[in-house]
């Protein structure tokens, strides 16, 4: 079996983030089949270190917001679009 058969591509959008001096927009991530949104968050945290504070993020998958509990359970599908939206502090 081809190793790529164990992976899928998901689209990831970062809304309101700057990384290495540039706005982070849409990226495609190659992730293992069966990975949850929480697993994707952990992968991004390890890749981008401390650049994104996921405690202040609203997670949206295919237009629907996810609670942290659902993020731990939602299994990513091929061509899903996951958006991480920076939550603004209330004033």
PDB file of C-alpha atoms in Angstrom:
ATOM      1  CA  UNK A   1       0.000   0.000   0.000  1.00  0.00           C
ATOM      2  CA  UNK A   2       1.220   3.469  -0.839  1.00  0.00           C
ATOM      3  CA  UNK A   3       2.124   5.519   2.227  1.00  0.00           C
ATOM      4  CA  UNK A   4       0.123   8.456   0.859  1.00  0.00           C
ATOM      5  CA  UNK A   5      -3.023   6.308   1.124  1.00  0.00           C
ATOM      6  CA  UNK A   6      -2.863   6.828   4.885  1.00  0.00           C
ATOM      7  CA  UNK A   7      -3.039  10.627   4.553  1.00  0.00           C
ATOM      8  CA  UNK A   8      -5.608  13.213   3.513  1.00  0.00           C
ATOM      9  CA  UNK A   9      -5.358  16.906   2.673  1.00  0.00           C
ATOM     10  CA  UNK A  10      -7.282  19.451   4.717  1.00  0.00           C
ATOM     11  CA  UNK A  11      -7.485  23.173   4.101  1.00  0.00           C
ATOM     12  CA  UNK A  12      -6.587  25.341   7.068  1.00  0.00           C
ATOM     13  CA  UNK A  13      -7.325  29.064   7.362  1.00  0.00           C
ATOM     14  CA  UNK A  14      -5.882  31.310  10.040  1.00  0.00           C
ATOM     15  CA  UNK A  15      -7.985  34.432  10.513  1.00  0.00           C
ATOM     16  CA  UNK A  16      -6.365  37.325  12.360  1.00  0.00           C
ATOM     17  CA  UNK A  17      -2.866  35.849  12.682  1.00  0.00           C
ATOM     18  CA  UNK A  18       0.574  37.056  11.704  1.00  0.00           C
ATOM     19  CA  UNK A  19       3.427  34.548  11.504  1.00  0.00           C
ATOM     20  CA  UNK A  20       7.007  35.523  10.644  1.00  0.00           C
ATOM     21  CA  UNK A  21       5.862  39.031   9.765  1.00  0.00           C
ATOM     22  CA  UNK A  22       3.191  37.955   7.279  1.00  0.00           C
ATOM     23  CA  UNK A  23      -0.517  37.328   7.543  1.00  0.00           C
ATOM     24  CA  UNK A  24      -1.208  33.626   7.748  1.00  0.00           C
ATOM     25  CA  UNK A  25      -3.944  32.793   5.338  1.00  0.00           C
ATOM     26  CA  UNK A  26      -4.887  29.475   3.805  1.00  0.00           C
ATOM     27  CA  UNK A  27      -2.603  26.466   3.935  1.00  0.00           C
ATOM     28  CA  UNK A  28      -3.045  22.823   3.045  1.00  0.00           C
ATOM     29  CA  UNK A  29      -1.983  20.264   5.617  1.00  0.00           C
ATOM     30  CA  UNK A  30      -1.329  16.601   4.918  1.00  0.00           C
ATOM     31  CA  UNK A  31      -2.644  14.705   7.951  1.00  0.00           C
ATOM     32  CA  UNK A  32      -3.101  11.059   8.839  1.00  0.00           C
ATOM     33  CA  UNK A  33      -6.515   9.558   8.175  1.00  0.00           C
ATOM     34  CA  UNK A  34      -8.502   9.433  11.385  1.00  0.00           C
ATOM     35  CA  UNK A  35      -6.899  12.577  12.845  1.00  0.00           C
ATOM     36  CA  UNK A  36      -9.219  14.744  14.919  1.00  0.00           C
ATOM     37  CA  UNK A  37      -9.351  18.539  14.917  1.00  0.00           C
ATOM     38  CA  UNK A  38      -7.609  18.405  18.311  1.00  0.00           C
ATOM     39  CA  UNK A  39      -4.819  16.354  16.710  1.00  0.00           C
ATOM     40  CA  UNK A  40      -4.492  18.987  13.983  1.00  0.00           C
ATOM     41  CA  UNK A  41      -4.246  21.702  16.641  1.00  0.00           C
ATOM     42  CA  UNK A  42      -1.454  19.766  18.362  1.00  0.00           C
ATOM     43  CA  UNK A  43       0.365  19.307  15.034  1.00  0.00           C
ATOM     44  CA  UNK A  44       0.160  23.034  14.292  1.00  0.00           C
ATOM     45  CA  UNK A  45       1.327  23.891  17.816  1.00  0.00           C
ATOM     46  CA  UNK A  46       4.405  21.699  17.382  1.00  0.00           C
ATOM     47  CA  UNK A  47       5.137  23.162  13.914  1.00  0.00           C
ATOM     48  CA  UNK A  48       4.571  26.812  14.817  1.00  0.00           C
ATOM     49  CA  UNK A  49       5.646  26.622  18.468  1.00  0.00           C
ATOM     50  CA  UNK A  50       4.215  29.508  20.458  1.00  0.00           C
ATOM     51  CA  UNK A  51       2.954  31.549  17.515  1.00  0.00           C
ATOM     52  CA  UNK A  52      -0.722  30.693  18.003  1.00  0.00           C
ATOM     53  CA  UNK A  53      -2.592  30.818  21.306  1.00  0.00           C
ATOM     54  CA  UNK A  54      -5.263  28.177  20.854  1.00  0.00           C
ATOM     55  CA  UNK A  55      -6.891  29.223  24.135  1.00  0.00           C
ATOM     56  CA  UNK A  56      -8.204  32.286  22.286  1.00  0.00           C
ATOM     57  CA  UNK A  57      -9.327  30.598  19.087  1.00  0.00           C
ATOM     58  CA  UNK A  58     -12.739  29.814  17.659  1.00  0.00           C
ATOM     59  CA  UNK A  59     -12.543  26.635  15.558  1.00  0.00           C
ATOM     60  CA  UNK A  60     -14.822  26.429  12.522  1.00  0.00           C
ATOM     61  CA  UNK A  61     -15.056  23.337  10.314  1.00  0.00           C
ATOM     62  CA  UNK A  62     -16.833  23.709   6.964  1.00  0.00           C
ATOM     63  CA  UNK A  63     -18.632  26.799   8.266  1.00  0.00           C
ATOM     64  CA  UNK A  64     -19.811  25.323  11.592  1.00  0.00           C
ATOM     65  CA  UNK A  65     -18.170  26.353  14.888  1.00  0.00           C
ATOM     66  CA  UNK A  66     -16.893  23.531  17.100  1.00  0.00           C
ATOM     67  CA  UNK A  67     -16.784  23.498  20.877  1.00  0.00           C
ATOM     68  CA  UNK A  68     -13.523  22.216  22.407  1.00  0.00           C
ATOM     69  CA  UNK A  69     -15.310  18.950  23.234  1.00  0.00           C
ATOM     70  CA  UNK A  70     -16.373  18.460  19.624  1.00  0.00           C
ATOM     71  CA  UNK A  71     -12.873  19.373  18.389  1.00  0.00           C
ATOM     72  CA  UNK A  72     -11.524  16.387  20.324  1.00  0.00           C
ATOM     73  CA  UNK A  73     -14.002  14.044  18.622  1.00  0.00           C
ATOM     74  CA  UNK A  74     -14.443  15.428  15.089  1.00  0.00           C
ATOM     75  CA  UNK A  75     -12.497  13.271  12.634  1.00  0.00           C
ATOM     76  CA  UNK A  76     -11.152  15.209   9.669  1.00  0.00           C
ATOM     77  CA  UNK A  77     -12.265  14.286   6.156  1.00  0.00           C
ATOM     78  CA  UNK A  78     -10.569  14.857   2.798  1.00  0.00           C
ATOM     79  CA  UNK A  79     -10.961  18.496   1.692  1.00  0.00           C
ATOM     80  CA  UNK A  80     -12.416  19.729   5.000  1.00  0.00           C
ATOM     81  CA  UNK A  81     -11.816  23.420   5.606  1.00  0.00           C
ATOM     82  CA  UNK A  82     -10.772  24.198   9.168  1.00  0.00           C
ATOM     83  CA  UNK A  83     -10.641  27.858  10.186  1.00  0.00           C
ATOM     84  CA  UNK A  84      -8.921  29.109  13.319  1.00  0.00           C
ATOM     85  CA  UNK A  85     -10.355  32.540  14.110  1.00  0.00           C
ATOM     86  CA  UNK A  86      -8.572  34.682  16.669  1.00  0.00           C
ATOM     87  CA  UNK A  87     -11.089  35.649  19.353  1.00  0.00           C
ATOM     88  CA  UNK A  88     -10.960  39.347  20.100  1.00  0.00           C
ATOM     89  CA  UNK A  89     -10.840  40.422  23.719  1.00  0.00           C
ATOM     90  CA  UNK A  90     -14.065  42.024  24.868  1.00  0.00           C
ATOM     91  CA  UNK A  91     -13.947  45.620  25.959  1.00  0.00           C
TER      92      UNK A  91
END
